Amino acid sequence: MAELSKTDQVEDLHLVNLTKRFGEVAAVDDLTLTIPAGSFFALLGASGCGKTTTLRMVAGLEDPTSGSIRIGDKDVTRLRAFKRPVNTVFQSYALFPHLDIFENVAFGLRRRGVKNIKPIVEAMLELVELGHLARRKPTQLSGGQQQRVAVARALINKPDVLLLDEPLGALDLKLRRQMQIELKRIQTEVGTTFVHVTHDQEEAMTMADTIAVMNAGRIEQMGSPAEIYELPRTVFVANFLGQSNLIEGRVSGAGEMLDVAAHERSFRLPRERSSATGASIILGVRPEKMTVLDAPDAARVPEGHNVLSGRVTDVSYTGVSTQYLVQASWGQELVVFEQNLIVGDRCEVGDEVVVHWSPRHSFGLDGNEDIHAGVDSAVLALESVDSAPAAGDGE
Amino acid sequence: MAPVLPSAAVAPPSTVAQRRSRTGYVLLFPGMTWLAVFFAIPFVTLFVTSLQTPVPGKSGRYQLGLEFGNYATALAEYWPAFVRSFAYAGIATLLALIIGYPLAYFIAFRSGRWRGLMLVLVIAPSFASFLLRTYAWKTILADESPVTSFFNALHLLPDGRILNTSIAVIAGLTYNFLPFMVLPLYAALERIDPRLIEAANDLYASPVTAFRKITWPLSMPGVVAGTLLTFIPAAGDYINAELLGSTKDRMVGNAIQTNFIEFRDYPTASALSFALMAAILILVFTYIRRAGTEDLV
């Protein structure tokens, strides 16, 4: 596998003020982004957020309205697709139906006049475990196999950047999980920069080391999966990536801890965890950070925790956790996930409870944002995952 | 006879298969009858006629025979017409491909909302009769016509005229059979996923290379169908040579027509027809084998 040693020189990918307009609509709106060399980068967003357009501009299949694309120091903005050191794994694979697997994978090498390609192609087919199918036509392969041919066909050219456009969208759930691990392994092995476009948050979190959440042509937030999840900076991210309980309030206090007044209660929040600029704030907390106690046990709430009282309106036991819906005293329904550590009694529907969480798990968002931003997108993204065609019929 | 089944609802598979094959025959019946009456029987009659011998003393009357010499005589006299037929049809097919491919490509990939209209325009000339359209070309290519003047101004015409030359016959054939080239080409090109061309571009193929390696091979079924649908009727055509050509441009079709209608030499006309059919069949089979379209998905 000497031929598949790590790509010699990997360079950062820079998108600078990148904009793409289709008529009046800005599909990508003044996007500035640096994707570090050798990273597995995910562009995550609901359909129509501009992520695929961004990818196509990097590939050279779409011309930006303005802005530039650089790989290292080299400006590739005006370089035509066939001259760019970038390869794409297409959503529908786009394998050449009249060529066999070997020739599909060899296509890029042949175009660049590489000599003695047989061992290179064979090594690449081994990497994706398809060596025995080299002389088959694409239609004779299963969805998962076609997917691996598409990866091999792009990767064999040792691109500076490999672009993956919803590469697992057409596979069924089980195969998709398997391919996630496979892709991650291949990426580690070759060291190429992978830019992965997806609407599936779990897929992005599992594979990528950096995620950029995209919405309406802009990046909402970028960071490691844990950073984005633990400390969302916008309401969209808080709602789109996982679930959040968001409470509107007004902020006060000057020290390290801010006081948030909401619904005649006061909650505490570390200053560095707030991105609110004015007095109006949205206080957020993830459901699994909260603990439910029966109202009589309120004394057991640790010192300094945020507390609210409410009534249980729904309990679902899911094995790993129990999911409670708690109606707070002001009527809002909050979601609480509790790990099933307690043997015996759980809270039941109708119980009066107190819910508490550590201030360190709170986050503050700008109160002027729409508190429901991203909720619908998250639901849409989930639906499209469930309804993904089961084209990958296994192997 | 039939095995006793636990449930009446489960029909033995053989019965289902029988019923299905019977349905097949029923569906085939009208087509097969048509073919038998209007193709198989005339085919045999034609072959029998081509071997007839003249009734001595009665001109225009023929009797049953096994005169294979009819073929030799016919071919000895009319071989130049054969050569012309295949040459004219071949050139016309090539021209139709050169004109039709870019047109079909444009309609398939670039026409957007004009696609339907453009397809109608391709077929529109067929609403007028074949004969009328060819007569129209007589005017278009006439000696004093702007077309002839234009080419004369460029000194491109050896005889100083177009009408009554082989150029006119080939132009007429190309024009008349162009839709038969464009439509199959369009059908084949329209089926090609544009993302395949994007993928080729992404894999370092320039637009020209992407065309050569992806679009052209994938459009091969259309090219084969289009060239056959143009070449076969063009090779057997006689109207274009009759109306647009001179006596030096006569094709097999004209020879058959004259022998049949004017000379009433039915055996020669039949022998020519049969020989033309055989020649076209051989050419077509060789062509399909060489084009290797059965390999395409």
XYZ file of C-alpha atoms in Angstrom:
692
model
C 0.000 0.000 0.000
C 3.028 2.232 -0.413
C 1.198 4.116 -3.167
C -1.453 5.149 -0.696
C 0.895 6.738 1.799
C -0.331 9.983 3.254
C -0.824 12.818 0.847
C 2.500 14.621 0.659
C 1.521 18.209 1.284
C -1.875 19.105 2.619
C -2.937 22.731 2.596
C -5.618 24.743 4.330
C -8.747 25.595 2.361
C -9.796 29.228 2.607
C -13.178 30.602 1.587
C -13.134 34.401 1.635
C -16.338 36.468 1.432
C -17.806 33.773 -0.779
C -21.242 34.684 -2.163
C -23.511 32.927 -4.620
C -26.751 34.472 -5.782
C -29.418 32.773 -7.849
C -31.427 35.765 -9.024
C -32.455 37.615 -5.889
C -31.746 34.742 -3.517
C -28.352 34.516 -1.855
C -27.732 30.776 -1.548
C -24.379 31.478 0.060
C -24.023 34.848 1.750
C -20.586 36.351 2.371
C -19.069 33.166 3.747
C -15.585 33.367 5.232
C -14.127 30.130 6.501
C -10.800 28.394 6.923
C -10.761 24.623 6.861
C -7.535 23.350 8.409
C -5.393 20.954 6.400
C -6.022 17.294 7.146
C -9.217 17.856 9.082
C -12.519 16.093 8.699
C -14.801 19.060 8.331
C -18.593 18.910 8.246
C -20.923 21.517 6.809
C -24.160 20.804 8.621
C -27.514 22.322 7.791
C -31.051 21.700 6.649
C -31.737 21.375 2.936
C -31.574 24.683 1.117
C -29.153 26.270 3.586
C -26.442 26.697 0.955
C -24.136 23.885 2.001
C -24.222 22.017 -1.306
C -23.789 25.257 -3.253
C -20.694 25.986 -1.145
C -19.337 22.535 -1.944
C -20.007 22.940 -5.665
C -18.183 26.247 -5.701
C -15.143 24.625 -4.071
C -15.318 21.836 -6.674
C -15.541 24.395 -9.479
C -18.942 23.210 -10.662
C -20.560 26.518 -9.735
C -19.092 30.003 -10.205
C -19.223 32.275 -7.159
C -20.964 35.625 -7.610
C -18.182 37.192 -5.563
C -15.470 36.235 -3.124
C -12.573 33.869 -3.498
C -11.448 30.314 -2.792
C -7.840 29.553 -1.942
C -6.004 26.311 -1.289
C -2.902 27.226 0.676
C -1.604 30.319 -1.116
C -3.107 29.372 -4.472
C -6.227 31.190 -5.634
C -8.436 28.666 -7.425
C -11.582 30.819 -7.709
C -11.390 31.102 -11.507
C -9.790 27.711 -12.098
C -12.087 25.380 -14.014
C -13.247 22.190 -12.323
C -10.963 19.870 -14.293
C -7.900 21.865 -13.274
C -8.600 21.956 -9.543
C -6.769 19.692 -7.091
C -10.147 18.850 -5.586
C -12.307 15.759 -6.050
C -15.906 15.071 -5.179
C -17.924 12.114 -3.967
C -21.314 12.889 -5.478
C -24.586 12.388 -3.664
C -25.843 9.877 -6.227
C -22.254 8.632 -6.774
C -22.418 9.520 -10.517
C -20.425 6.423 -11.461
C -19.838 6.035 -15.206
C -22.271 3.277 -16.210
C -20.376 2.201 -19.346
C -17.046 1.713 -17.548
C -16.218 -1.099 -15.146
C -15.141 -0.455 -11.548
C -11.446 -0.520 -12.418
C -11.886 2.049 -15.190
C -14.127 4.226 -13.032
C -11.432 4.385 -10.374
C -8.657 4.806 -12.964
C -10.487 7.654 -14.737
C -8.742 10.556 -12.982
C -5.287 8.977 -13.256
C -5.726 8.333 -16.977
C -6.799 11.933 -17.598
C -3.611 13.173 -15.948
C -1.491 10.729 -17.925
C -0.190 8.825 -14.888
C 1.932 5.843 -15.965
C 1.621 2.283 -14.690
C -1.711 2.804 -12.980
C -2.630 -0.853 -12.481
C -0.965 -1.317 -9.068
C -2.260 2.070 -7.865
C -5.853 1.269 -8.801
C -5.602 -2.229 -7.319
C -4.230 -0.867 -4.048
C -7.056 1.662 -3.902
C -9.664 -1.022 -4.571
C -8.105 -3.048 -1.742
C -8.397 -0.057 0.588
C -12.145 0.056 -0.005
C -12.316 -3.768 -0.074
C -13.563 -4.076 -3.647
C -10.549 -5.701 -5.307
C -12.583 -8.738 -6.322
C -15.179 -6.622 -8.173
C -12.784 -4.692 -10.436
C -14.353 -5.947 -13.665
C -17.982 -5.468 -12.666
C -20.142 -2.653 -14.003
C -21.516 -0.136 -11.470
C -25.117 -1.337 -11.879
C -24.054 -4.806 -10.732
C -23.017 -3.436 -7.331
C -25.059 -2.746 -4.204
C -25.548 0.786 -2.895
C -22.824 0.434 -0.287
C -20.344 -0.931 -2.820
C -21.138 1.861 -5.293
C -20.565 4.347 -2.508
C -17.100 2.920 -1.866
C -16.272 3.019 -5.577
C -17.217 6.706 -5.576
C -14.883 7.333 -2.624
C -12.066 5.344 -4.253
C -12.520 7.119 -7.595
C -12.108 10.514 -5.935
C -9.459 9.615 -3.382
C -7.061 7.888 -5.779
C -6.145 11.283 -7.233
C -4.756 12.394 -3.866
C -6.703 15.644 -3.967
C -5.793 18.525 -1.663
C -9.419 18.464 -0.588
C -11.982 15.678 -0.868
C -15.564 16.888 -1.049
C -18.385 14.608 0.064
C -21.921 15.660 -0.858
C -24.340 13.790 1.440
C -22.333 10.674 0.631
C -24.385 8.367 2.821
C -27.815 9.787 2.046
C -28.880 6.910 -0.195
C -27.871 4.141 2.208
C -30.042 2.466 4.803
C -29.436 3.158 8.465
C -27.245 0.153 9.305
C -25.043 0.545 6.267
C -24.756 4.251 6.936
C -23.343 3.658 10.438
C -20.868 1.183 8.983
C -19.773 3.604 6.257
C -19.344 6.426 8.793
C -16.707 4.387 10.582
C -15.207 3.306 7.244
C -14.900 6.882 5.963
C -13.336 8.017 9.215
C -10.790 5.186 8.950
C -9.934 6.059 5.354
C -9.552 9.726 6.245
C -7.142 8.921 9.076
C -5.219 6.615 6.759
C -4.734 9.073 3.879
C -4.656 12.334 5.818
C -6.490 14.308 3.141
C -8.768 17.195 4.104
C -12.356 15.943 3.933
C -15.190 18.427 3.572
C -18.433 16.669 4.253
C -21.850 18.157 3.556
C -24.750 16.670 5.480
C -28.109 17.409 7.068
C -27.656 14.558 9.548
C -26.353 15.980 12.824
C -25.452 12.606 14.231
C -23.416 11.806 11.117
C -21.600 15.124 11.388
C -20.905 14.642 15.112
C -19.679 11.063 14.661
C -17.259 11.746 11.836
C -16.122 15.340 11.823
C -13.518 16.947 14.036
C -14.882 20.364 13.116
C -18.500 21.207 12.347
C -19.843 24.377 10.794
C -23.583 24.754 11.259
C -25.011 26.552 8.253
C -28.302 28.413 7.999
C -29.639 30.647 5.226
C -26.307 30.914 3.440
C -24.291 31.765 6.546
C -22.254 29.919 9.146
C -24.101 30.064 12.459
C -21.331 28.514 14.510
C -18.176 26.513 14.010
C -16.195 24.322 16.343
C -15.644 20.784 17.543
C -18.818 18.719 17.992
C -18.512 19.022 21.813
C -17.946 22.787 21.715
C -20.961 23.411 19.538
C -23.179 21.099 21.491
C -22.136 22.256 24.955
C -22.057 25.948 24.179
C -24.331 26.951 21.312
C -23.969 30.575 20.347
C -27.257 31.053 18.487
C -30.816 29.886 19.009
C -30.650 28.099 15.640
C -27.710 25.961 16.747
C -29.267 25.279 20.162
C -32.419 23.948 18.496
C -30.970 22.346 15.344
C -28.175 20.409 17.026
C -29.840 18.269 19.685
C -32.565 19.718 21.893
C -32.532 22.711 24.204
C -34.771 24.230 26.848
C -34.843 27.968 26.201
C -36.219 30.468 28.712
C -36.624 34.159 27.916
C -35.477 36.610 30.566
C -33.617 39.805 31.439
C -30.021 39.868 32.452
C -28.375 41.807 35.266
C -25.250 41.594 37.403
C -21.724 42.720 36.840
C -19.502 39.962 38.240
C -18.409 36.595 36.896
C -21.936 35.301 37.404
C -24.866 36.935 35.641
C -28.351 36.933 37.094
C -31.169 36.143 34.751
C -34.624 37.203 35.847
C -37.344 35.168 34.186
C -40.914 34.476 35.215
C -40.386 35.901 38.722
C -37.417 33.645 39.293
C -33.711 34.167 39.172
C -31.209 31.917 37.402
C -27.432 32.128 37.397
C -25.165 31.932 34.392
C -21.362 32.353 34.052
C -20.611 35.502 32.053
C -18.319 33.691 29.580
C -21.171 31.341 28.631
C -23.417 34.148 27.431
C -23.471 35.601 23.967
C -26.244 38.080 24.784
C -25.285 41.681 24.195
C -28.250 43.610 25.582
C -30.429 43.218 28.622
C -32.734 40.760 26.948
C -31.487 37.171 27.043
C -32.526 33.619 26.248
C -31.278 31.204 28.895
C -30.616 27.726 27.592
C -29.917 24.322 29.081
C -29.652 20.887 27.477
C -32.229 18.325 28.702
C -29.664 15.811 29.996
C -28.001 18.411 32.205
C -31.144 18.748 34.320
C -32.261 16.649 37.260
C -35.831 16.050 38.409
C -36.665 15.722 42.105
C -39.984 15.159 43.833
C -41.115 18.444 45.343
C -40.734 17.222 48.970
C -37.064 16.420 48.253
C -36.331 20.023 47.227
C -33.882 20.292 50.076
C -31.547 17.939 48.219
C -30.898 20.512 45.478
C -27.163 21.316 45.653
C -26.103 24.759 46.801
C -25.947 27.327 43.999
C -27.917 25.311 41.403
C -30.616 26.851 39.270
C -34.021 25.603 40.369
C -37.529 25.773 39.050
C -40.691 23.997 40.049
C -43.271 22.324 37.882
C -45.485 19.351 37.255
C -44.679 16.220 35.239
C -46.910 15.958 32.171
C -45.280 13.026 30.390
C -42.803 10.254 31.149
C -41.175 8.066 28.472
C -38.793 5.328 29.419
C -36.294 4.767 26.559
C -33.890 2.341 28.209
C -30.804 4.513 28.273
C -32.715 7.385 29.813
C -36.114 8.487 30.977
C -37.512 11.516 29.202
C -39.733 13.814 31.233
C -41.905 16.642 30.050
C -42.202 19.111 32.922
C -44.613 22.013 32.824
C -42.945 24.917 34.611
C -44.942 27.137 36.954
C -45.358 29.722 34.117
C -46.757 27.147 31.694
C -43.745 26.414 29.444
C -42.961 22.742 28.825
C -39.388 21.705 29.456
C -37.681 18.491 28.386
C -35.530 16.613 30.873
C -33.504 13.467 30.109
C -32.465 11.505 33.148
C -30.109 8.549 33.079
C -31.667 5.500 34.637
C -29.352 5.280 37.651
C -32.059 5.018 40.281
C -33.584 1.637 40.947
C -37.214 1.819 41.924
C -39.585 4.745 41.885
C -39.446 7.311 39.169
C -41.522 10.448 39.010
C -44.947 9.933 37.510
C -47.270 12.036 35.452
C -48.929 14.642 37.657
C -46.158 14.726 40.283
C -45.141 18.119 41.579
C -41.381 18.321 41.034
C -38.416 20.632 41.196
C -35.918 20.678 38.318
C -32.365 21.814 38.972
C -29.106 22.167 37.059
C -25.673 23.618 37.552
C -25.161 27.201 36.334
C -22.055 25.902 34.491
C -24.411 23.998 32.197
C -26.464 27.040 31.297
C -25.806 29.119 28.239
C -27.020 32.554 27.301
C -28.234 33.578 23.847
C -29.186 36.932 22.399
C -32.722 37.717 23.526
C -33.599 39.373 20.232
C -33.429 36.116 18.326
C -36.472 34.075 17.407
C -36.749 31.478 20.147
C -38.058 28.881 17.676
C -35.292 29.295 15.076
C -34.008 25.953 13.896
C -36.774 23.848 15.444
C -38.495 23.175 12.130
C -35.182 22.620 10.352
C -34.187 20.030 12.923
C -37.483 18.213 12.477
C -37.088 18.369 8.691
C -33.568 17.017 8.895
C -34.740 14.137 11.050
C -37.602 13.350 8.708
C -35.364 13.252 5.677
C -33.086 10.831 7.497
C -35.979 8.516 8.247
C -37.373 8.674 4.747
C -34.016 8.227 3.028
C -34.525 5.651 0.297
C -33.111 2.296 1.213
C -31.164 2.058 -2.024
C -28.285 0.443 -0.196
C -29.573 -3.067 -0.005
C -26.581 -4.340 1.892
C -23.949 -6.697 0.624
C -54.365 -35.090 -13.174
C -53.979 -31.965 -11.064
C -52.594 -32.604 -7.604
C -54.969 -32.128 -4.688
C -54.107 -28.850 -3.093
C -54.677 -27.910 0.547
C -56.121 -24.585 -0.534
C -58.007 -23.722 -3.688
C -56.555 -20.247 -3.577
C -53.114 -21.556 -4.497
C -53.122 -22.177 -8.231
C -50.482 -24.562 -9.515
C -47.680 -22.495 -11.003
C -47.867 -24.268 -14.328
C -51.429 -23.020 -14.892
C -50.348 -19.448 -14.202
C -47.455 -19.795 -16.601
C -49.724 -21.297 -19.237
C -52.217 -18.507 -18.888
C -49.436 -15.968 -19.133
C -47.990 -17.468 -22.312
C -51.473 -17.656 -23.823
C -51.891 -13.936 -23.105
C -48.595 -13.423 -24.895
C -49.875 -15.141 -28.029
C -53.098 -13.154 -27.944
C -51.129 -9.923 -27.741
C -48.799 -10.992 -30.537
C -51.612 -12.039 -32.868
C -52.487 -8.705 -34.554
C -48.835 -7.845 -35.156
C -47.939 -11.296 -36.403
C -50.936 -11.356 -38.746
C -49.965 -7.982 -40.140
C -46.381 -9.144 -40.657
C -47.506 -12.368 -42.304
C -49.908 -10.717 -44.731
C -47.898 -7.631 -45.589
C -44.330 -8.782 -45.128
C -43.794 -12.558 -45.160
C -46.097 -13.364 -48.083
C -44.908 -10.459 -50.308
C -41.352 -11.374 -49.340
C -41.802 -14.894 -50.696
C -43.681 -13.598 -53.763
C -40.873 -11.150 -54.435
C -38.263 -13.890 -54.224
C -40.288 -16.180 -56.502
C -40.794 -13.356 -59.016
C -37.070 -12.612 -59.046
C -36.451 -16.105 -60.409
C -39.149 -16.036 -63.132
C -38.389 -16.418 -66.813
C -40.119 -14.639 -69.712
C -42.939 -16.471 -71.481
C -41.557 -16.911 -75.034
C -43.280 -14.703 -77.571
C -45.301 -12.736 -75.012
C -43.558 -9.594 -73.859
C -44.372 -8.572 -70.305
C -45.502 -12.089 -69.284
C -43.405 -14.263 -67.001
C -43.578 -17.811 -65.751
C -42.321 -19.715 -62.731
C -38.651 -20.602 -62.943
C -35.353 -20.857 -61.143
C -33.452 -18.303 -63.185
C -30.689 -17.187 -60.777
C -29.108 -15.577 -63.814
C -31.616 -12.721 -63.291
C -29.457 -11.554 -60.405
C -26.247 -11.616 -62.411
C -27.851 -9.719 -65.298
C -29.448 -7.132 -63.039
C -26.284 -6.520 -61.061
C -24.110 -6.389 -64.178
C -26.291 -3.652 -65.573
C -27.125 -1.715 -62.417
C -24.063 -2.047 -60.176
C -23.216 1.669 -60.583
C -26.682 2.509 -59.205
C -25.950 0.263 -56.234
C -22.657 1.991 -55.560
C -24.351 5.395 -55.862
C -27.171 4.365 -53.536
C -24.798 3.358 -50.780
C -22.465 6.299 -51.380
C -25.283 8.886 -51.396
C -27.038 7.309 -48.422
C -23.725 7.036 -46.561
C -22.795 10.677 -47.147
C -26.325 11.842 -46.316
C -26.250 9.806 -43.069
C -22.899 11.289 -42.096
C -24.151 14.811 -42.835
C -27.333 14.171 -40.876
C -25.206 12.985 -37.943
C -22.985 16.070 -38.120
C -25.996 18.384 -38.283
C -28.249 16.362 -35.997
C -25.892 15.616 -33.104
C -25.281 19.222 -32.027
C -28.982 19.946 -32.484
C -30.042 16.950 -30.376
C -27.375 17.831 -27.790
C -28.668 21.377 -27.561
C -32.278 20.251 -27.186
C -31.370 17.657 -24.555
C -29.073 19.770 -22.377
C -29.502 23.469 -23.114
C -32.987 24.196 -24.416
C -34.659 24.574 -20.991
C -38.299 25.517 -21.391
C -37.996 25.671 -25.209
C -37.412 21.913 -25.365
C -40.974 20.961 -26.324
C -41.187 23.619 -29.012
C -37.840 22.610 -30.501
C -38.879 18.963 -30.674
C -42.084 19.963 -32.429
C -40.049 22.015 -34.911
C -37.896 18.973 -35.663
C -40.984 16.935 -36.533
C -42.982 19.810 -38.087
C -41.722 19.292 -41.693
C -43.220 15.785 -41.617
C -46.670 17.390 -41.522
C -46.149 18.232 -45.201
C -45.859 15.354 -47.656
C -42.471 13.929 -48.494
C -43.069 14.601 -52.184
C -44.043 18.243 -51.641
C -41.008 18.901 -49.491
C -38.740 17.444 -52.139
C -40.433 19.583 -54.822
C -39.774 22.598 -52.610
C -36.079 21.749 -52.721
C -36.249 21.934 -56.512
C -37.040 25.626 -56.078
C -34.547 26.165 -53.291
C -31.715 24.666 -55.338
C -32.811 26.015 -58.745
C -30.155 27.607 -60.948
C -31.209 31.193 -60.248
C -31.962 30.641 -56.539
C -30.123 32.616 -53.826
C -28.565 29.368 -52.544
C -27.002 28.564 -55.904
C -25.923 32.187 -56.411
C -24.310 32.213 -52.983
C -22.224 29.099 -53.630
C -21.389 30.294 -57.125
C -20.127 33.580 -55.723
C -17.735 31.526 -53.614
C -16.787 29.434 -56.695
C -17.624 26.269 -54.829
C -19.668 24.568 -57.552
C -17.725 22.718 -60.258
C -20.708 22.691 -62.656
C -21.993 26.098 -61.674
C -25.283 24.600 -60.554
C -26.772 22.437 -57.806
C -30.017 21.112 -59.222
C -29.605 17.957 -61.298
C -26.291 17.093 -59.641
C -25.390 14.550 -56.980
C -25.051 17.443 -54.493
C -28.772 18.132 -54.811
C -29.656 14.448 -54.306
C -27.488 14.183 -51.181
C -28.859 17.495 -49.848
C -32.400 16.244 -50.377
C -31.705 12.915 -48.683
C -30.010 14.652 -45.736
C -32.913 17.036 -45.293
C -35.657 14.471 -45.660
C -34.214 11.969 -43.184
C -32.756 14.395 -40.628
C -35.632 13.974 -38.118
C -34.978 10.218 -38.075
C -31.447 11.047 -36.937
C -32.312 13.777 -34.440
C -35.048 11.988 -32.511
C -33.104 8.840 -31.489
C -30.053 10.982 -30.717
C -32.184 13.230 -28.540
C -33.692 10.235 -26.739
C -30.236 8.821 -25.982
C -28.698 12.143 -24.912
C -31.656 13.101 -22.776
C -31.147 9.950 -20.702
C -27.585 10.907 -19.769
C -27.348 12.198 -16.196
C -25.636 15.627 -16.403
C -23.933 14.794 -13.127
C -21.840 12.218 -15.008
C -20.366 15.048 -17.054
C -19.782 17.041 -13.873
C -18.093 13.999 -12.353
C -15.846 13.693 -15.413
C -14.930 17.395 -15.143
C -14.240 16.872 -11.463
C -11.883 14.011 -12.418
C -9.673 16.188 -14.635
C -11.505 15.659 -17.925
C -11.700 18.847 -20.002
C -15.069 19.458 -21.668
C -13.733 17.888 -24.881
C -12.385 14.817 -23.078
C -15.596 14.485 -21.050
C -17.511 14.460 -24.323
C -15.206 11.876 -25.875
C -15.102 9.572 -22.833
C -18.586 9.970 -21.356
C -21.195 11.688 -23.515
C -20.284 10.109 -26.857
C -20.061 6.498 -25.637
C -23.280 6.875 -23.639
C -25.073 8.314 -26.687
C -23.948 5.382 -28.868
C -27.366 3.649 -28.831
C -28.846 6.849 -30.276
C -26.086 7.158 -32.866
C -26.609 3.563 -34.008
C -30.403 3.886 -34.122
C -30.230 7.276 -35.857
C -27.750 6.215 -38.524
C -29.751 3.067 -39.285
C -33.052 4.935 -39.456
C -31.443 7.429 -41.836
C -29.294 5.115 -43.926
C -31.801 2.347 -44.634
C -34.603 4.474 -46.117
C -32.077 6.769 -47.825
C -30.412 3.842 -49.589
C -33.749 2.647 -50.944
C -35.079 6.113 -51.812
C -35.817 7.114 -55.427
C -37.791 10.360 -55.092
C -34.800 12.558 -54.307
C -32.778 11.197 -57.224
C -35.821 11.442 -59.476
C -36.690 15.061 -58.646
C -33.343 16.613 -57.748
C -30.806 14.583 -59.727
C -29.938 14.028 -63.369
C -29.907 10.694 -65.195
C -26.319 10.295 -64.000
C -27.479 10.304 -60.366
C -29.903 7.420 -60.536
C -30.041 5.127 -57.524
C -31.223 1.526 -57.089
C -34.684 2.780 -56.205
C -34.946 4.466 -59.610
C -33.751 1.339 -61.385
C -36.355 -0.759 -59.575
C -39.080 1.763 -60.339
C -38.237 1.976 -64.068
C -37.974 -1.766 -64.466
C -41.208 -2.338 -62.680
C -43.379 0.480 -64.065
C -41.861 1.297 -67.432
C -40.158 -1.880 -68.703
C -42.504 -4.235 -66.868
C -39.446 -6.373 -66.280
C -40.709 -7.797 -62.992
C -37.939 -10.376 -62.471
C -35.202 -7.757 -62.808
C -37.046 -5.321 -60.526
C -37.558 -8.090 -57.960
C -33.966 -9.256 -58.187
C -32.782 -5.679 -57.613
C -35.129 -5.267 -54.639
C -33.980 -8.520 -53.149
C -30.318 -7.751 -53.694
C -30.747 -4.306 -52.114
C -32.436 -5.838 -49.093
C -29.685 -8.423 -48.679
C -26.953 -5.812 -49.056
C -28.552 -3.543 -46.450
C -29.020 -6.455 -44.033
C -25.372 -7.465 -44.325
C -24.227 -3.872 -43.851
C -26.483 -3.342 -40.845
C -25.368 -6.521 -39.094
C -21.706 -5.745 -39.622
C -22.296 -2.222 -38.380
C -24.134 -3.237 -35.215
C -21.494 -5.831 -34.441
C -18.723 -3.235 -34.867
C -20.535 -0.560 -32.857
C -20.880 -3.040 -30.004
C -23.985 -1.411 -28.598
C -25.162 -4.580 -26.878
C -22.440 -3.837 -24.343
C -24.044 -0.563 -23.302
C -26.237 -0.303 -20.276
